[in-house]
Amino acid sequence: MSGAASVAASGRSLQAVTVLGATGSIGSSTLDVLARNSARYEVFALTANTRVEAMESLCRQHRPRFAVMQDEAAAEQLRARLADLPQTQVMQGVEGLCRVAGDAAADVVVAGIVGAAGLLPTLAAVDAGKRVLLANKEALVMTGDLLTSRAKAAGARLLPVDSEHNALFQCMPQTAEGTSLDGVSRLLLTASGGPFRGRTAAQLADVTPAQAVAHPNWSMGRKISVDSATLMNKGLELIEACFLFAVPASRIDVVVHPQSIIHSLVSYRDGSVLAQLGNPDMRTPIAHALAWPERIDAGVAPLDLFEVAQLNFERPDTVNFPCLRLAREAVDAGGTATAVLNAANEVAVAAFLDGNAGFMTIPATIEHCLGALPVRPADTLDAVLEADAQARECAAAFLA
Ligand code: NAD
Ligand code: MG
C-alpha cells in the first residue's frame, strides 16, 4: 500500500504513520521516536479517547492530517480549539478510529490503545494490509488466530512492540516474512515481578491502586501497571507469544528477572540461548518495529553493564499471584477462553482502580468467569465480541 508519499529533503519518500492512542504512554514514546526521525516519518493521524487538551497540544506539535477523538463531545471541543489549524480534520467515534487505521494514505499504524477498545481499529489496520506495530496486546489475546490469519490474508505485517515479544522477534531466526521456529526449542519470557514481588496473598489483600501502579522499572499506563502488579501482564504476554509465534504455551517459560535488562530469550536445540538486552525504555522496541529490518535512533541511553552489575533470575510465584496460572489455563482451553480472561480482567482492574474491589478480587473474578462461561470457537469476530460481552456481565455480577 503506498502512503501519502511526501518527499523528504533526502529525496526519500516519507512513511505516513497513524498513532492510535497518541495521548498514552506508548503514544508519547512513539511520537518521540518519530520526531527524532522526521526525515523518514510523518504523522498522518493521531487518536485519543477523551483528553482534549493533551490532544490539542499534540496536534499543534505534529500537524496530523486527521485527529480522532473516540468521545463525540471531546471531538466537538477539539474541533473548536483547532479552528485555526485547517490542515487537521477532526473525526470521532469508533468509525473515525477505524477510518484512520485503514486509510489508504497510511503506511504504518501504531496500535497503542489500551484494552478491548483497541480491537476494531487494530483489525481495520490489519485488514487494510498495513505495517501494524502491535502494543495493544488485549486485541491479540481476544482474537488469537483470527487476527494473525487476517493479517496474513491481507498482507499486513504485525511487528511486536511489547518489549518481550520484540526481544523474541529479534532473537528468533529471521525470514522475509518475519520469524521462523527453525531450531528453536523454547521461548523464555522475562518478567520484572512487578512492585509486589515476594509478597504473600495475605500481604496483598489491602494494597492500594497508588502502590499497584508504582512500577519499579517501567513508566506505563494505569491498566497495564496493575496487570504487571498481579502478573496478569505476563499472563497476557504468554498468550500473545503463543499467537504471534505459533508456539504452544508448554514451550514458553516465564523467568522473573527483576532488573528488566534482558527483555526475553530464545533457547535453541544446540544449547545456544540468544537474549536481547537494553535499558527499560519502550522507545527501543518502537524504533525497532518502525524501521525493521533497518535500525534508527531511539533516543535511548546506551546500556552500561558496569552500572547494571547484576542480572538475577527467579521462578514466578503462581500461588500468591494466580493470574499467570489462569492465563495458561485459558490459552490451553483455547477458543473464547482468552477473550473471557481478558474481559474479566479489564472489568476487575477498573473496579480495583476505582476503589471498588480489592487487589486479590482481580484473580478471583477472572477464575469465576472462566469457570462460569462456556468455551466456544473463536473463529469469527462476532463470537469473540459475544464472549467479551458475556464475560463483562459475569464479572460485573460477581463484583456486585
Ligand atoms: P495509556 O493508558 O497510557 O494510554 C492509552 C491510550 O488509549 C490513550 O491514548 C487513550 O486515549 C486511548 N484510549 C483509552 N481508552 C480508549 C477508548 N475506549 N477508545 C479509544 N481510545 C482509547 O496506556 P499505555 O500504557 O500506553 O498502553 C497502551 C497499550 O500498549 C496497552 O494495550 C498496553 O498493554 C500496551 N503496552 C504498553 C506498554 C507501556 O510501556 N506503556 C508496554 C507494552 C505494551
Ligand atoms: Mg511487556
Short mmCIF file of C-alpha atoms and ligand atoms in Angstrom, two decimals:
data_model
loop_
_atom_site.label_atom_id
_atom_site.label_comp_id
_atom_site.label_asym_id
_atom_site.label_seq_id
_atom_site.Cartn_x
_atom_site.Cartn_y
_atom_site.Cartn_z
CA MET A 1 0.00 0.00 0.00
CA SER A 2 1.57 3.30 -0.94
CA GLY A 3 1.35 6.13 1.52
CA ALA A 4 0.88 9.89 1.42
CA ALA A 5 4.18 9.90 -0.50
CA SER A 6 5.50 13.23 0.73
CA VAL A 7 9.16 13.51 -0.07
CA ALA A 8 11.82 14.37 2.49
CA ALA A 9 14.81 16.65 1.74
CA SER A 10 16.83 13.42 1.27
CA GLY A 11 14.65 12.57 -1.74
CA ARG A 12 13.30 9.53 0.07
CA SER A 13 9.50 9.30 0.44
CA LEU A 14 8.18 9.74 3.97
CA GLN A 15 6.32 6.95 5.72
CA ALA A 16 2.91 8.14 6.92
CA VAL A 17 2.14 6.97 10.46
CA THR A 18 -1.18 6.69 12.30
CA VAL A 19 -0.76 6.64 16.09
CA LEU A 20 -3.77 5.05 17.81
CA GLY A 21 -3.73 6.06 21.49
CA ALA A 22 -1.49 9.09 20.90
CA THR A 23 -2.07 10.59 24.36
CA GLY A 24 -0.94 7.45 26.19
CA SER A 25 2.41 6.15 27.30
CA ILE A 26 3.06 4.16 24.10
CA GLY A 27 1.72 7.09 22.05
CA SER A 28 4.12 9.57 23.59
CA SER A 29 7.13 7.25 23.24
CA THR A 30 6.17 6.71 19.59
CA LEU A 31 5.84 10.43 18.87
CA ASP A 32 9.25 11.00 20.44
CA VAL A 33 10.85 8.42 18.11
CA LEU A 34 9.01 9.83 15.08
CA ALA A 35 10.17 13.38 15.88
CA ARG A 36 13.79 12.16 16.09
CA ASN A 37 13.41 10.59 12.65
CA SER A 38 11.44 13.24 10.78
CA ALA A 39 13.50 12.57 7.64
CA ARG A 40 11.78 9.15 7.40
CA TYR A 41 8.35 9.55 9.01
CA GLU A 42 5.46 11.98 9.11
CA VAL A 43 2.47 11.87 11.43
CA PHE A 44 -0.63 11.08 9.39
CA ALA A 45 -3.26 10.69 12.13
CA LEU A 46 -3.47 10.87 15.93
CA THR A 47 -6.25 9.39 18.07
CA ALA A 48 -7.34 9.67 21.70
CA ASN A 49 -10.30 8.87 23.90
CA THR A 50 -11.35 11.98 25.88
CA ARG A 51 -8.28 14.12 26.69
CA VAL A 52 -8.92 17.19 24.53
CA GLU A 53 -6.21 19.44 25.94
CA ALA A 54 -3.45 16.85 25.52
CA MET A 55 -4.67 16.11 22.00
CA GLU A 56 -4.75 19.78 21.04
CA SER A 57 -1.14 20.22 22.03
CA LEU A 58 -0.09 17.07 20.12
CA CYS A 59 -1.90 18.34 17.01
CA ARG A 60 -0.16 21.72 17.23
CA GLN A 61 3.18 19.97 17.57
CA HIS A 62 2.78 17.23 14.94
CA ARG A 63 0.26 18.75 12.47
CA PRO A 64 -1.51 15.49 11.53
CA ARG A 65 -3.89 15.25 8.57
CA PHE A 66 -6.51 13.70 10.91
CA ALA A 67 -7.22 13.85 14.65
CA VAL A 68 -9.80 11.44 16.07
CA MET A 69 -11.46 11.58 19.48
CA GLN A 70 -13.35 8.42 20.38
CA ASP A 71 -15.67 10.52 22.52
CA GLU A 72 -18.09 12.64 20.48
CA ALA A 73 -18.27 15.62 22.85
CA ALA A 74 -14.48 15.65 23.06
CA ALA A 75 -14.29 15.72 19.25
CA GLU A 76 -16.62 18.72 19.22
CA GLN A 77 -14.38 20.57 21.67
CA LEU A 78 -11.22 19.67 19.77
CA ARG A 79 -12.76 20.91 16.52
CA ALA A 80 -13.46 24.29 18.14
CA ARG A 81 -9.96 24.51 19.62
CA LEU A 82 -8.29 23.65 16.30
CA ALA A 83 -10.31 26.13 14.21
CA ASP A 84 -7.06 27.91 13.30
CA LEU A 85 -5.44 24.64 12.10
CA PRO A 86 -7.37 23.86 8.91
CA GLN A 87 -4.95 21.14 7.74
CA THR A 88 -6.07 18.88 10.63
CA GLN A 89 -9.50 17.36 10.15
CA VAL A 90 -11.18 16.20 13.39
CA MET A 91 -13.24 13.00 13.37
CA GLN A 92 -14.93 10.97 16.09
CA GLY A 93 -16.07 7.61 17.36
CA VAL A 94 -15.00 4.09 16.55
CA GLU A 95 -15.74 4.81 12.84
CA GLY A 96 -13.18 7.61 12.91
CA LEU A 97 -10.61 5.37 14.63
CA CYS A 98 -11.12 2.59 12.07
CA ARG A 99 -11.05 5.03 9.19
CA VAL A 100 -7.59 6.45 10.04
CA ALA A 101 -6.30 2.96 10.86
CA GLY A 102 -7.31 1.64 7.44
CA ASP A 103 -6.81 4.81 5.34
CA ALA A 104 -5.05 4.15 2.04
CA ALA A 105 -2.65 7.03 2.75
CA ALA A 106 -1.28 5.49 5.99
CA ASP A 107 1.75 3.18 5.73
CA VAL A 108 2.24 2.36 9.40
CA VAL A 109 -0.29 2.03 12.22
CA VAL A 110 0.82 2.01 15.85
CA ALA A 111 -1.80 0.11 17.86
CA GLY A 112 -1.38 1.90 21.20
CA ILE A 113 -4.96 1.96 22.54
CA VAL A 114 -5.37 0.14 25.84
CA GLY A 115 -7.75 -2.81 26.22
CA ALA A 116 -10.53 -4.26 24.11
CA ALA A 117 -11.29 -0.75 22.79
CA GLY A 118 -8.26 -1.24 20.54
CA LEU A 119 -9.63 -4.31 18.81
CA LEU A 120 -11.69 -2.82 15.96
CA PRO A 121 -9.16 -0.15 14.93
CA THR A 122 -6.34 -2.72 15.06
CA LEU A 123 -8.38 -5.08 12.88
CA ALA A 124 -9.07 -2.23 10.45
CA ALA A 125 -5.31 -1.66 10.09
CA VAL A 126 -4.69 -5.39 9.68
CA ASP A 127 -7.43 -5.79 7.06
CA ALA A 128 -6.01 -2.84 5.12
CA GLY A 129 -2.62 -4.58 4.94
CA LYS A 130 -0.65 -2.04 6.98
CA ARG A 131 2.60 -2.42 8.85
CA VAL A 132 0.99 -2.76 12.28
CA LEU A 133 3.10 -2.04 15.36
CA LEU A 134 1.28 -4.06 17.99
CA ALA A 135 1.36 -2.67 21.53
CA ASN A 136 -2.33 -3.40 22.21
CA LYS A 137 -1.86 -6.99 23.40
CA GLU A 138 -5.51 -7.30 24.50
CA ALA A 139 -6.69 -7.31 20.85
CA LEU A 140 -4.50 -10.32 20.09
CA VAL A 141 -5.37 -12.11 23.35
CA MET A 142 -9.08 -11.76 22.50
CA THR A 143 -8.92 -12.85 18.87
CA GLY A 144 -5.81 -15.03 18.62
CA ASP A 145 -5.54 -16.90 15.34
CA LEU A 146 -8.34 -14.80 13.88
CA LEU A 147 -6.15 -11.67 13.96
CA THR A 148 -2.97 -13.37 12.75
CA SER A 149 -4.76 -15.15 9.91
CA ARG A 150 -6.47 -11.93 8.83
CA ALA A 151 -3.06 -10.23 8.84
CA LYS A 152 -1.68 -12.98 6.63
CA ALA A 153 -4.64 -12.81 4.25
CA ALA A 154 -4.35 -9.02 3.87
CA GLY A 155 -0.56 -8.97 3.63
CA ALA A 156 -0.28 -6.91 6.82
CA ARG A 157 2.97 -7.12 8.75
CA LEU A 158 2.45 -7.49 12.51
CA LEU A 159 5.50 -6.23 14.37
CA PRO A 160 5.52 -6.67 18.15
CA VAL A 161 6.17 -3.56 20.23
CA ASP A 162 5.64 -5.25 23.59
CA SER A 163 9.26 -5.31 24.78
CA GLU A 164 9.35 -9.06 25.46
CA HIS A 165 7.86 -10.03 22.10
CA ASN A 166 10.02 -7.54 20.30
CA ALA A 167 13.02 -9.17 22.03
CA LEU A 168 11.83 -12.66 21.00
CA PHE A 169 11.32 -11.41 17.44
CA GLN A 170 14.89 -10.09 17.40
CA CYS A 171 16.32 -13.37 18.77
CA MET A 172 14.37 -15.78 16.55
CA PRO A 173 15.54 -16.97 13.10
CA GLN A 174 14.71 -14.17 10.65
CA THR A 175 12.88 -14.78 7.40
CA ALA A 176 11.47 -12.44 4.75
CA GLU A 177 8.05 -12.90 6.40
CA GLY A 178 9.35 -12.18 9.92
CA THR A 179 10.48 -15.13 12.01
CA SER A 180 10.56 -18.93 11.93
CA LEU A 181 10.89 -21.60 14.61
CA ASP A 182 13.77 -23.43 12.90
CA GLY A 183 15.98 -24.95 15.59
CA VAL A 184 14.10 -23.18 18.40
CA SER A 185 13.39 -25.32 21.46
CA ARG A 186 11.84 -22.88 23.97
CA LEU A 187 10.92 -19.21 24.41
CA LEU A 188 11.90 -17.59 27.71
CA LEU A 189 9.67 -14.65 28.58
CA THR A 190 11.17 -12.38 31.23
CA ALA A 191 9.07 -10.63 33.90
CA SER A 192 10.11 -7.96 36.39
CA GLY A 193 7.83 -9.45 39.05
CA GLY A 194 6.16 -6.05 39.50
CA PRO A 195 6.02 -3.84 42.60
CA PHE A 196 4.79 -6.65 44.91
CA ARG A 197 7.34 -9.37 44.14
CA GLY A 198 7.93 -11.53 47.22
CA ARG A 199 4.65 -10.70 48.96
CA THR A 200 2.09 -13.29 50.11
CA ALA A 201 -1.62 -13.24 49.19
CA ALA A 202 -2.41 -12.09 52.75
CA GLN A 203 0.01 -9.16 52.38
CA LEU A 204 -1.53 -8.31 49.01
CA ALA A 205 -5.14 -8.15 50.21
CA ASP A 206 -5.16 -4.44 51.05
CA VAL A 207 -2.64 -2.89 48.67
CA THR A 208 -3.86 0.39 47.12
CA PRO A 209 -4.12 1.47 43.46
CA ALA A 210 -1.33 4.02 44.05
CA GLN A 211 1.00 1.24 45.28
CA ALA A 212 0.00 -1.04 42.41
CA VAL A 213 0.73 1.48 39.65
CA ALA A 214 4.18 2.36 41.03
CA HIS A 215 6.18 0.00 38.80
CA PRO A 216 9.84 -0.36 39.78
CA ASN A 217 11.30 -0.27 36.23
CA TRP A 218 8.77 0.94 33.65
CA SER A 219 6.57 4.04 33.41
CA MET A 220 3.28 2.91 31.80
CA GLY A 221 -0.47 3.49 31.71
CA ARG A 222 -2.51 2.60 34.81
CA LYS A 223 -4.19 -0.54 33.47
CA ILE A 224 -1.01 -2.28 32.32
CA SER A 225 0.69 -1.20 35.56
CA VAL A 226 -1.96 -3.04 37.60
CA ASP A 227 -1.60 -6.01 35.23
CA SER A 228 2.13 -6.01 35.99
CA ALA A 229 1.41 -6.00 39.71
CA THR A 230 -0.95 -9.03 39.51
CA LEU A 231 1.33 -10.81 36.95
CA MET A 232 -1.65 -10.79 34.55
CA ASN A 233 0.51 -8.72 32.22
CA LYS A 234 2.82 -11.74 31.94
CA GLY A 235 -0.22 -13.97 31.51
CA LEU A 236 -1.50 -11.81 28.64
CA GLU A 237 2.03 -11.80 27.19
CA LEU A 238 2.27 -15.58 27.39
CA ILE A 239 -0.91 -15.77 25.30
CA GLU A 240 0.37 -13.03 22.99
CA ALA A 241 3.56 -15.03 22.37
CA CYS A 242 1.59 -18.21 21.61
CA PHE A 243 -0.42 -16.45 18.90
CA LEU A 244 2.34 -14.23 17.48
CA PHE A 245 4.87 -17.01 17.07
CA ALA A 246 2.52 -20.02 16.72
CA VAL A 247 4.08 -21.74 19.73
CA PRO A 248 2.16 -23.78 22.35
CA ALA A 249 2.23 -22.41 25.91
CA SER A 250 4.03 -25.59 27.01
CA ARG A 251 7.13 -24.34 25.11
CA ILE A 252 7.19 -20.96 26.87
CA ASP A 253 8.77 -20.40 30.29
CA VAL A 254 8.31 -17.27 32.38
CA VAL A 255 11.50 -16.14 34.12
CA VAL A 256 11.36 -13.42 36.76
CA HIS A 257 14.26 -11.02 36.18
CA PRO A 258 13.85 -8.02 38.48
CA GLN A 259 16.28 -5.67 36.68
CA SER A 260 14.31 -5.68 33.34
CA ILE A 261 17.53 -5.52 31.31
CA ILE A 262 17.09 -8.81 29.44
CA HIS A 263 13.78 -8.39 27.62
CA SER A 264 13.39 -12.10 26.69
CA LEU A 265 15.40 -15.04 25.35
CA VAL A 266 15.20 -17.80 22.75
CA SER A 267 16.64 -21.22 23.53
CA TYR A 268 17.87 -23.35 20.59
CA ARG A 269 18.23 -27.12 20.22
CA ASP A 270 22.05 -26.88 20.12
CA GLY A 271 22.17 -25.31 23.60
CA SER A 272 22.54 -21.70 22.42
CA VAL A 273 20.40 -19.12 24.18
CA LEU A 274 20.01 -15.72 22.49
CA ALA A 275 18.86 -12.71 24.51
CA GLN A 276 18.02 -9.10 23.70
CA LEU A 277 19.19 -6.57 26.29
CA GLY A 278 18.71 -2.86 26.74
CA ASN A 279 17.62 -0.19 29.17
CA PRO A 280 13.91 -0.49 30.02
CA ASP A 281 12.64 2.17 27.59
CA MET A 282 9.79 1.46 25.14
CA ARG A 283 11.40 3.67 22.51
CA THR A 284 13.78 0.79 21.70
CA PRO A 285 11.12 -1.75 20.62
CA ILE A 286 9.07 1.02 18.97
CA ALA A 287 12.07 2.20 16.91
CA HIS A 288 12.93 -1.40 16.04
CA ALA A 289 9.43 -2.18 14.81
CA LEU A 290 9.15 1.12 12.90
CA ALA A 291 12.35 0.64 10.93
CA TRP A 292 12.71 -3.17 10.76
CA PRO A 293 14.81 -4.56 9.14
CA GLU A 294 16.77 -1.31 9.38
CA ARG A 295 17.83 0.47 12.58
CA ILE A 296 17.11 4.07 13.61
CA ASP A 297 17.90 6.29 16.59
CA ALA A 298 15.54 5.91 19.54
CA GLY A 299 16.98 8.43 22.00
CA VAL A 300 17.65 5.64 24.49
CA ALA A 301 20.75 5.81 26.70
CA PRO A 302 23.31 3.10 25.86
CA LEU A 303 23.25 0.15 28.25
CA ASP A 304 26.01 0.40 30.87
CA LEU A 305 26.63 -3.15 32.10
CA PHE A 306 29.04 -1.97 34.81
CA GLU A 307 26.27 0.21 36.18
CA VAL A 308 23.77 -2.71 35.99
CA ALA A 309 26.37 -5.02 37.63
CA GLN A 310 23.94 -7.87 38.38
CA LEU A 311 21.29 -9.82 36.49
CA ASN A 312 19.11 -12.04 38.71
CA PHE A 313 16.55 -14.73 37.91
CA GLU A 314 13.73 -16.37 39.91
CA ARG A 315 10.80 -18.68 39.31
CA PRO A 316 7.43 -16.88 39.16
CA ASP A 317 5.17 -17.26 42.22
CA THR A 318 1.88 -18.57 40.79
CA VAL A 319 0.47 -19.40 44.23
CA ASN A 320 0.27 -15.84 45.56
CA PHE A 321 -0.13 -14.42 42.02
CA PRO A 322 -2.72 -16.74 40.40
CA CYS A 323 -3.21 -14.65 37.23
CA LEU A 324 -0.30 -16.29 35.38
CA ARG A 325 -1.75 -19.74 36.10
CA LEU A 326 -5.20 -18.57 34.93
CA ALA A 327 -3.73 -17.29 31.66
CA ARG A 328 -2.05 -20.64 31.00
CA GLU A 329 -5.33 -22.42 31.70
CA ALA A 330 -7.20 -20.08 29.34
CA VAL A 331 -4.80 -20.47 26.43
CA ASP A 332 -4.79 -24.25 26.93
CA ALA A 333 -8.62 -24.23 26.91
CA GLY A 334 -8.47 -22.28 23.61
CA GLY A 335 -11.40 -20.74 21.71
CA THR A 336 -13.12 -17.86 23.50
CA ALA A 337 -11.46 -18.60 26.89
CA THR A 338 -8.73 -15.99 26.34
CA ALA A 339 -11.36 -13.35 25.42
CA VAL A 340 -13.21 -14.19 28.65
CA LEU A 341 -9.98 -13.95 30.68
CA ASN A 342 -9.20 -10.57 29.14
CA ALA A 343 -12.67 -9.05 29.63
CA ALA A 344 -12.99 -10.26 33.22
CA ASN A 345 -9.56 -8.82 33.94
CA GLU A 346 -10.45 -5.43 32.40
CA VAL A 347 -13.62 -5.16 34.49
CA ALA A 348 -11.89 -6.24 37.71
CA VAL A 349 -8.89 -3.93 37.18
CA ALA A 350 -11.22 -0.96 36.53
CA ALA A 351 -13.10 -1.77 39.77
CA PHE A 352 -9.80 -2.00 41.67
CA LEU A 353 -8.57 1.34 40.24
CA ASP A 354 -11.89 2.95 41.19
CA GLY A 355 -11.53 1.70 44.77
CA ASN A 356 -14.48 -0.69 44.43
CA ALA A 357 -12.62 -4.00 44.64
CA GLY A 358 -9.62 -5.41 46.48
CA PHE A 359 -6.43 -6.45 44.70
CA MET A 360 -6.98 -10.19 45.20
CA THR A 361 -10.53 -9.83 43.87
CA ILE A 362 -8.95 -9.45 40.43
CA PRO A 363 -7.82 -13.10 40.11
CA ALA A 364 -10.97 -14.27 41.93
CA THR A 365 -13.19 -12.52 39.35
CA ILE A 366 -11.26 -13.99 36.42
CA GLU A 367 -11.31 -17.51 37.89
CA HIS A 368 -15.06 -17.20 38.48
CA CYS A 369 -15.78 -16.10 34.88
CA LEU A 370 -13.54 -18.77 33.33
CA GLY A 371 -15.41 -21.40 35.35
CA ALA A 372 -18.88 -19.98 34.68
CA LEU A 373 -18.77 -19.37 30.92
CA PRO A 374 -18.64 -21.96 28.13
CA VAL A 375 -15.65 -22.15 25.77
CA ARG A 376 -16.74 -21.65 22.16
CA PRO A 377 -14.71 -21.50 18.95
CA ALA A 378 -13.22 -18.01 18.46
CA ASP A 379 -13.37 -18.24 14.68
CA THR A 380 -15.48 -15.14 13.99
CA LEU A 381 -15.38 -11.58 15.27
CA ASP A 382 -18.97 -11.94 16.47
CA ALA A 383 -18.09 -14.97 18.59
CA VAL A 384 -15.24 -13.03 20.20
CA LEU A 385 -17.36 -9.93 20.84
CA GLU A 386 -20.13 -12.04 22.33
CA ALA A 387 -17.73 -13.82 24.69
CA ASP A 388 -16.28 -10.43 25.65
CA ALA A 389 -19.76 -9.01 26.44
CA GLN A 390 -20.80 -12.09 28.43
CA ALA A 391 -17.61 -12.04 30.47
CA ARG A 392 -18.07 -8.33 31.27
CA GLU A 393 -21.59 -9.06 32.55
CA CYS A 394 -20.42 -12.08 34.50
CA ALA A 395 -17.55 -10.11 36.09
CA ALA A 396 -19.81 -7.18 36.99
CA ALA A 397 -22.33 -9.54 38.64
CA PHE A 398 -19.52 -11.27 40.59
CA LEU A 399 -18.13 -7.94 41.78
CA ALA A 400 -21.59 -6.72 42.83
P1 NAD B 1 -2.29 4.51 28.41
O1 NAD B 1 -3.41 4.38 29.36
O2 NAD B 1 -1.11 5.33 28.79
O3 NAD B 1 -2.86 5.08 27.02
C1 NAD B 1 -3.98 4.53 26.42
C2 NAD B 1 -4.36 5.26 25.16
O4 NAD B 1 -5.55 4.64 24.65
C3 NAD B 1 -4.68 6.74 25.37
O5 NAD B 1 -4.23 7.49 24.27
C4 NAD B 1 -6.22 6.78 25.40
O6 NAD B 1 -6.75 7.97 24.89
C5 NAD B 1 -6.56 5.62 24.48
N1 NAD B 1 -7.86 5.04 24.83
C6 NAD B 1 -8.24 4.57 26.05
N2 NAD B 1 -9.50 4.10 26.00
C7 NAD B 1 -9.93 4.29 24.74
C8 NAD B 1 -11.16 4.04 24.07
N3 NAD B 1 -12.21 3.50 24.70
N4 NAD B 1 -11.25 4.36 22.76
C9 NAD B 1 -10.21 4.91 22.12
N5 NAD B 1 -9.03 5.17 22.69
C10 NAD B 1 -8.88 4.87 23.99
O7 NAD B 1 -1.84 3.02 28.03
P2 NAD B 1 -0.39 2.51 27.58
O8 NAD B 1 0.41 2.18 28.77
O9 NAD B 1 0.18 3.42 26.56
O10 NAD B 1 -0.76 1.11 26.91
C11 NAD B 1 -1.35 1.03 25.63
C12 NAD B 1 -1.30 -0.43 25.16
O11 NAD B 1 0.06 -0.80 24.98
C13 NAD B 1 -1.88 -1.43 26.17
O12 NAD B 1 -2.52 -2.44 25.47
C14 NAD B 1 -0.65 -1.96 26.88
O13 NAD B 1 -0.85 -3.28 27.36
C15 NAD B 1 0.37 -1.95 25.76
N6 NAD B 1 1.76 -1.84 26.22
C16 NAD B 1 2.15 -0.73 26.90
C17 NAD B 1 3.47 -0.63 27.36
C18 NAD B 1 3.94 0.61 28.07
O14 NAD B 1 5.13 0.71 28.39
N7 NAD B 1 3.10 1.58 28.35
C19 NAD B 1 4.36 -1.68 27.13
C20 NAD B 1 3.92 -2.79 26.43
C21 NAD B 1 2.62 -2.87 25.97
MG MG B 2 5.70 -6.28 28.02
#
